[in-house]
């Protein structure tokens, strides 16, 4: 039965924190409590209590926020406040804890919570918790003030680390930073529910170890409990003179950064060399064997969808899908279902997806434009008349009516450009190299890599 993670531990009688604990002997936790400083829009507020616990060589720091005091602070702070909960303690686990009612107020004020440790930061917009939907899962009549929400950064357990190490050996990549778990959990009584998926990218930063060459990081990855590894959009940033990896993901799990260099032999002199090798190193694209990529080969709708899903770092979906011609046994089934779940793709009027058809430029542009909604890129674009952009291409009138919005969005973002001689070529098929360029530009323009 899950334990309620949100109930503050009774500090009881202070215990000497310097007394060694024998890990082989069951012991009661060592607890200490103190007032926690919480920064709201950069100003220190004494609105939390931090309880540190040590048990069997694993330490935790739980910062419980006082609801009434936080509400008063937010009234003064207004909209879009940043609530930063930080600690300099070298704990194995650090969490911020709120009531469901407080989360609802933060949602209404479009506030974000930032959990900060010496080695990592987790920034979560309160709206992504979706407390109303969570409360429904606990049943009717449950009050929001009785629901506890915990946002946590933690070092993996020994068993989880073994899974990480086995995945690295199997995937032939090197782990560059210490893995960390990021979780959001709501609890009521003996029931706990994890928030595993978000509607927008949620940012995490993890410190790069001192002395580590940041150029030896090819990407960040998620390692699932079953050992599955997938790329998540990642870039190296410098904060206060120190290197960090910045990861954006739509899910929670265990995250780390890896070194996985790839160079395909048949793109050495190709115009798309950098994009192809970059996405190969990020585990987004794969070759056809013998270190070959076949850059000029036309790509199918299934292949393009799979590359985009990997590039966005979407978690694959299993089970029966929407399209009549996509079987669960097909290699692309999980990727197509993930793309469908995030409204990236649409099929034909007869209920098919036609996965083995070659994909046209206008079809690819429509899918890319849908992806811009997920990455947030579309909302940042300046307005520009579609007619003005399309006048640049003599054959723009050949584009399908249903594709016009996607074409306009892709052109406006600078992700898609015309082919030679000012042609849009909407019905032309795209190649594997062009697909790599499109996905890389989408992630770059969205400031994700």
mmCIF file of C-alpha atoms in Angstrom, residues 92-299:
data_model
loop_
_atom_site.group_PDB
_atom_site.id
_atom_site.type_symbol
_atom_site.label_atom_id
_atom_site.label_comp_id
_atom_site.label_asym_id
_atom_site.label_seq_id
_atom_site.Cartn_x
_atom_site.Cartn_y
_atom_site.Cartn_z
ATOM 1 C CA UNK A 92 19.318 11.749 -1.623
ATOM 2 C CA UNK A 93 15.782 13.103 -1.978
ATOM 3 C CA UNK A 94 14.386 16.656 -1.896
ATOM 4 C CA UNK A 95 10.683 17.419 -2.181
ATOM 5 C CA UNK A 96 8.263 20.314 -1.964
ATOM 6 C CA UNK A 97 4.833 19.514 -0.562
ATOM 7 C CA UNK A 98 1.533 21.386 -1.060
ATOM 8 C CA UNK A 99 -2.155 20.792 -0.494
ATOM 9 C CA UNK A 100 -4.377 20.293 -3.517
ATOM 10 C CA UNK A 101 -6.173 23.526 -2.651
ATOM 11 C CA UNK A 102 -2.873 25.411 -2.789
ATOM 12 C CA UNK A 103 -2.064 23.843 -6.166
ATOM 13 C CA UNK A 104 -5.440 25.008 -7.466
ATOM 14 C CA UNK A 105 -4.707 28.580 -6.383
ATOM 15 C CA UNK A 106 -1.282 28.408 -8.026
ATOM 16 C CA UNK A 107 -2.935 27.161 -11.215
ATOM 17 C CA UNK A 108 -5.355 30.077 -11.203
ATOM 18 C CA UNK A 109 -2.468 32.491 -10.765
ATOM 19 C CA UNK A 110 -0.421 30.666 -13.437
ATOM 20 C CA UNK A 111 2.409 30.192 -10.946
ATOM 21 C CA UNK A 112 5.285 27.734 -11.299
ATOM 22 C CA UNK A 113 7.131 25.703 -8.666
ATOM 23 C CA UNK A 114 10.905 25.351 -8.839
ATOM 24 C CA UNK A 115 12.585 22.635 -6.738
ATOM 25 C CA UNK A 116 16.309 23.390 -6.518
ATOM 26 C CA UNK A 117 19.144 21.280 -5.131
ATOM 27 C CA UNK A 118 22.927 21.731 -5.455
ATOM 28 C CA UNK A 119 22.894 19.482 -8.531
ATOM 29 C CA UNK A 120 19.494 19.854 -10.162
ATOM 30 C CA UNK A 121 16.468 22.069 -10.713
ATOM 31 C CA UNK A 122 12.918 21.033 -11.588
ATOM 32 C CA UNK A 123 10.597 23.773 -12.868
ATOM 33 C CA UNK A 124 6.925 22.806 -13.016
ATOM 34 C CA UNK A 125 4.049 25.123 -14.012
ATOM 35 C CA UNK A 126 1.215 24.411 -11.554
ATOM 36 C CA UNK A 127 -1.220 24.059 -14.456
ATOM 37 C CA UNK A 128 0.610 20.920 -15.568
ATOM 38 C CA UNK A 129 -0.399 19.149 -12.349
ATOM 39 C CA UNK A 130 -4.086 19.510 -13.326
ATOM 40 C CA UNK A 131 -5.327 19.173 -9.761
ATOM 41 C CA UNK A 132 -9.032 19.052 -10.684
ATOM 42 C CA UNK A 133 -8.499 15.985 -12.847
ATOM 43 C CA UNK A 134 -6.340 14.423 -10.146
ATOM 44 C CA UNK A 135 -8.958 14.969 -7.446
ATOM 45 C CA UNK A 136 -11.587 13.179 -9.547
ATOM 46 C CA UNK A 137 -9.455 10.037 -9.402
ATOM 47 C CA UNK A 138 -9.685 9.992 -5.599
ATOM 48 C CA UNK A 139 -13.488 9.925 -5.760
ATOM 49 C CA UNK A 140 -16.377 12.280 -5.114
ATOM 50 C CA UNK A 141 -16.422 14.254 -1.901
ATOM 51 C CA UNK A 142 -12.649 14.444 -1.434
ATOM 52 C CA UNK A 143 -11.658 17.973 -0.458
ATOM 53 C CA UNK A 144 -8.683 19.580 -2.182
ATOM 54 C CA UNK A 145 -7.216 20.665 1.160
ATOM 55 C CA UNK A 146 -7.013 16.977 2.147
ATOM 56 C CA UNK A 147 -4.984 16.017 -0.955
ATOM 57 C CA UNK A 148 -1.221 16.299 -0.645
ATOM 58 C CA UNK A 149 0.929 16.974 -3.726
ATOM 59 C CA UNK A 150 4.645 16.201 -3.658
ATOM 60 C CA UNK A 151 7.157 17.399 -6.278
ATOM 61 C CA UNK A 152 10.446 15.551 -5.853
ATOM 62 C CA UNK A 153 14.005 15.166 -7.141
ATOM 63 C CA UNK A 154 15.749 12.010 -5.923
ATOM 64 C CA UNK A 155 18.765 9.822 -6.569
ATOM 65 C CA UNK A 156 17.685 6.414 -7.899
ATOM 66 C CA UNK A 157 17.670 3.437 -5.584
ATOM 67 C CA UNK A 158 20.353 0.762 -5.967
ATOM 68 C CA UNK A 159 17.894 -1.417 -7.902
ATOM 69 C CA UNK A 160 17.048 1.437 -10.280
ATOM 70 C CA UNK A 161 20.743 2.200 -10.816
ATOM 71 C CA UNK A 162 21.292 -1.389 -11.862
ATOM 72 C CA UNK A 163 18.618 -0.951 -14.546
ATOM 73 C CA UNK A 164 20.341 2.247 -15.740
ATOM 74 C CA UNK A 165 23.735 0.566 -15.959
ATOM 75 C CA UNK A 166 22.323 -2.445 -17.806
ATOM 76 C CA UNK A 167 20.589 -0.135 -20.289
ATOM 77 C CA UNK A 168 23.859 1.715 -20.925
ATOM 78 C CA UNK A 169 25.701 -1.527 -21.612
ATOM 79 C CA UNK A 170 22.958 -2.782 -23.930
ATOM 80 C CA UNK A 171 22.617 0.539 -25.773
ATOM 81 C CA UNK A 172 26.377 1.044 -26.064
ATOM 82 C CA UNK A 173 26.392 4.533 -24.576
ATOM 83 C CA UNK A 174 28.268 6.090 -21.663
ATOM 84 C CA UNK A 175 26.499 7.753 -18.728
ATOM 85 C CA UNK A 176 27.964 11.245 -18.204
ATOM 86 C CA UNK A 177 25.938 12.650 -15.271
ATOM 87 C CA UNK A 178 24.482 10.908 -12.242
ATOM 88 C CA UNK A 179 20.895 9.836 -13.009
ATOM 89 C CA UNK A 180 18.048 11.507 -11.124
ATOM 90 C CA UNK A 181 14.376 10.685 -10.632
ATOM 91 C CA UNK A 182 11.787 13.441 -11.093
ATOM 92 C CA UNK A 183 8.319 12.691 -9.739
ATOM 93 C CA UNK A 184 5.007 14.403 -9.017
ATOM 94 C CA UNK A 185 2.684 12.472 -6.742
ATOM 95 C CA UNK A 186 -0.709 13.247 -5.250
ATOM 96 C CA UNK A 187 -1.944 11.316 -2.210
ATOM 97 C CA UNK A 188 -5.101 11.002 -0.165
ATOM 98 C CA UNK A 189 -5.223 8.525 2.687
ATOM 99 C CA UNK A 190 -3.625 5.300 1.508
ATOM 100 C CA UNK A 191 -4.030 6.118 -2.201
ATOM 101 C CA UNK A 192 -1.235 7.718 -4.229
ATOM 102 C CA UNK A 193 -1.404 8.753 -7.886
ATOM 103 C CA UNK A 194 1.595 9.784 -9.965
ATOM 104 C CA UNK A 195 1.396 12.524 -12.568
ATOM 105 C CA UNK A 196 3.363 10.857 -15.335
ATOM 106 C CA UNK A 197 2.456 12.922 -18.406
ATOM 107 C CA UNK A 198 2.169 16.649 -19.095
ATOM 108 C CA UNK A 199 0.528 18.698 -21.847
ATOM 109 C CA UNK A 200 3.578 20.910 -22.342
ATOM 110 C CA UNK A 201 7.319 20.529 -21.939
ATOM 111 C CA UNK A 202 8.577 20.656 -18.357
ATOM 112 C CA UNK A 203 12.160 21.773 -17.760
ATOM 113 C CA UNK A 204 14.841 20.093 -15.668
ATOM 114 C CA UNK A 205 18.514 21.000 -15.290
ATOM 115 C CA UNK A 206 21.202 18.634 -14.010
ATOM 116 C CA UNK A 207 24.759 19.683 -13.166
ATOM 117 C CA UNK A 208 27.590 18.367 -15.328
ATOM 118 C CA UNK A 209 30.356 16.965 -13.070
ATOM 119 C CA UNK A 210 33.402 19.205 -12.657
ATOM 120 C CA UNK A 211 36.143 18.315 -15.119
ATOM 121 C CA UNK A 212 33.705 16.750 -17.594
ATOM 122 C CA UNK A 213 33.970 17.978 -21.180
ATOM 123 C CA UNK A 214 30.454 19.218 -22.104
ATOM 124 C CA UNK A 215 31.305 18.390 -25.705
ATOM 125 C CA UNK A 216 31.179 14.732 -24.676
ATOM 126 C CA UNK A 217 27.433 14.951 -24.087
ATOM 127 C CA UNK A 218 25.326 13.983 -27.091
ATOM 128 C CA UNK A 219 21.887 14.055 -25.446
ATOM 129 C CA UNK A 220 19.771 13.520 -22.376
ATOM 130 C CA UNK A 221 17.728 10.355 -22.096
ATOM 131 C CA UNK A 222 14.871 8.889 -20.115
ATOM 132 C CA UNK A 223 15.429 5.423 -18.701
ATOM 133 C CA UNK A 224 12.133 3.740 -17.898
ATOM 134 C CA UNK A 225 11.685 1.129 -15.126
ATOM 135 C CA UNK A 226 11.746 -1.637 -17.753
ATOM 136 C CA UNK A 227 15.117 -0.397 -19.075
ATOM 137 C CA UNK A 228 13.723 1.267 -22.204
ATOM 138 C CA UNK A 229 15.803 4.284 -23.262
ATOM 139 C CA UNK A 230 14.579 7.253 -25.278
ATOM 140 C CA UNK A 231 16.010 10.617 -26.252
ATOM 141 C CA UNK A 232 14.596 13.792 -24.772
ATOM 142 C CA UNK A 233 15.363 17.267 -26.158
ATOM 143 C CA UNK A 234 18.543 18.409 -24.402
ATOM 144 C CA UNK A 235 21.190 21.098 -24.599
ATOM 145 C CA UNK A 236 24.161 22.168 -22.483
ATOM 146 C CA UNK A 237 23.840 25.570 -20.782
ATOM 147 C CA UNK A 238 26.079 27.609 -18.492
ATOM 148 C CA UNK A 239 24.569 28.882 -15.227
ATOM 149 C CA UNK A 240 26.741 30.965 -12.872
ATOM 150 C CA UNK A 241 29.846 29.670 -14.608
ATOM 151 C CA UNK A 242 28.883 26.007 -14.246
ATOM 152 C CA UNK A 243 27.787 23.590 -16.978
ATOM 153 C CA UNK A 244 24.312 22.064 -16.789
ATOM 154 C CA UNK A 245 22.244 19.967 -19.137
ATOM 155 C CA UNK A 246 18.791 21.420 -19.739
ATOM 156 C CA UNK A 247 16.212 18.735 -20.466
ATOM 157 C CA UNK A 248 12.652 19.322 -21.633
ATOM 158 C CA UNK A 249 10.226 16.440 -21.426
ATOM 159 C CA UNK A 250 6.512 15.679 -21.415
ATOM 160 C CA UNK A 251 6.845 12.903 -18.821
ATOM 161 C CA UNK A 252 8.455 12.037 -15.488
ATOM 162 C CA UNK A 253 10.982 9.268 -14.940
ATOM 163 C CA UNK A 254 14.748 8.759 -14.480
ATOM 164 C CA UNK A 255 16.937 11.162 -16.466
ATOM 165 C CA UNK A 256 20.627 11.281 -17.312
ATOM 166 C CA UNK A 257 22.978 12.535 -20.037
ATOM 167 C CA UNK A 258 24.945 10.225 -22.310
ATOM 168 C CA UNK A 259 27.813 10.082 -24.785
ATOM 169 C CA UNK A 260 26.693 8.250 -27.929
ATOM 170 C CA UNK A 261 28.583 9.594 -30.961
ATOM 171 C CA UNK A 262 27.392 8.506 -34.414
ATOM 172 C CA UNK A 263 28.898 9.240 -37.839
ATOM 173 C CA UNK A 264 27.324 7.696 -40.926
ATOM 174 C CA UNK A 265 29.806 6.851 -43.669
ATOM 175 C CA UNK A 266 27.559 7.903 -46.554
ATOM 176 C CA UNK A 267 26.954 11.497 -45.385
ATOM 177 C CA UNK A 268 30.602 12.556 -45.178
ATOM 178 C CA UNK A 269 30.179 14.971 -48.096
ATOM 179 C CA UNK A 270 26.412 15.387 -47.920
ATOM 180 C CA UNK A 271 24.752 18.787 -47.358
ATOM 181 C CA UNK A 272 22.744 17.298 -44.453
ATOM 182 C CA UNK A 273 25.789 15.749 -42.740
ATOM 183 C CA UNK A 274 25.610 17.754 -39.503
ATOM 184 C CA UNK A 275 21.883 17.236 -38.978
ATOM 185 C CA UNK A 276 22.028 13.524 -39.769
ATOM 186 C CA UNK A 277 24.957 12.824 -37.446
ATOM 187 C CA UNK A 278 23.503 15.034 -34.725
ATOM 188 C CA UNK A 279 20.172 13.184 -34.701
ATOM 189 C CA UNK A 280 21.984 9.864 -34.951
ATOM 190 C CA UNK A 281 24.021 10.742 -31.860
ATOM 191 C CA UNK A 282 20.809 11.744 -30.106
ATOM 192 C CA UNK A 283 19.289 8.298 -30.851
ATOM 193 C CA UNK A 284 16.584 9.925 -32.979
ATOM 194 C CA UNK A 285 17.482 8.402 -36.353
ATOM 195 C CA UNK A 286 18.966 5.066 -37.248
ATOM 196 C CA UNK A 287 20.852 3.807 -40.236
ATOM 197 C CA UNK A 288 20.228 0.891 -42.505
ATOM 198 C CA UNK A 289 23.233 -1.120 -41.334
ATOM 199 C CA UNK A 290 26.955 -0.927 -42.052
ATOM 200 C CA UNK A 291 27.022 2.656 -40.675
ATOM 201 C CA UNK A 292 25.000 3.848 -43.694
ATOM 202 C CA UNK A 293 22.061 6.271 -43.559
ATOM 203 C CA UNK A 294 20.916 6.361 -47.201
ATOM 204 C CA UNK A 295 20.255 10.122 -47.090
ATOM 205 C CA UNK A 296 18.730 10.456 -50.563
ATOM 206 C CA UNK A 297 16.226 7.647 -50.148
ATOM 207 C CA UNK A 298 12.597 8.783 -50.035
ATOM 208 C CA UNK A 299 10.955 8.269 -46.650
#
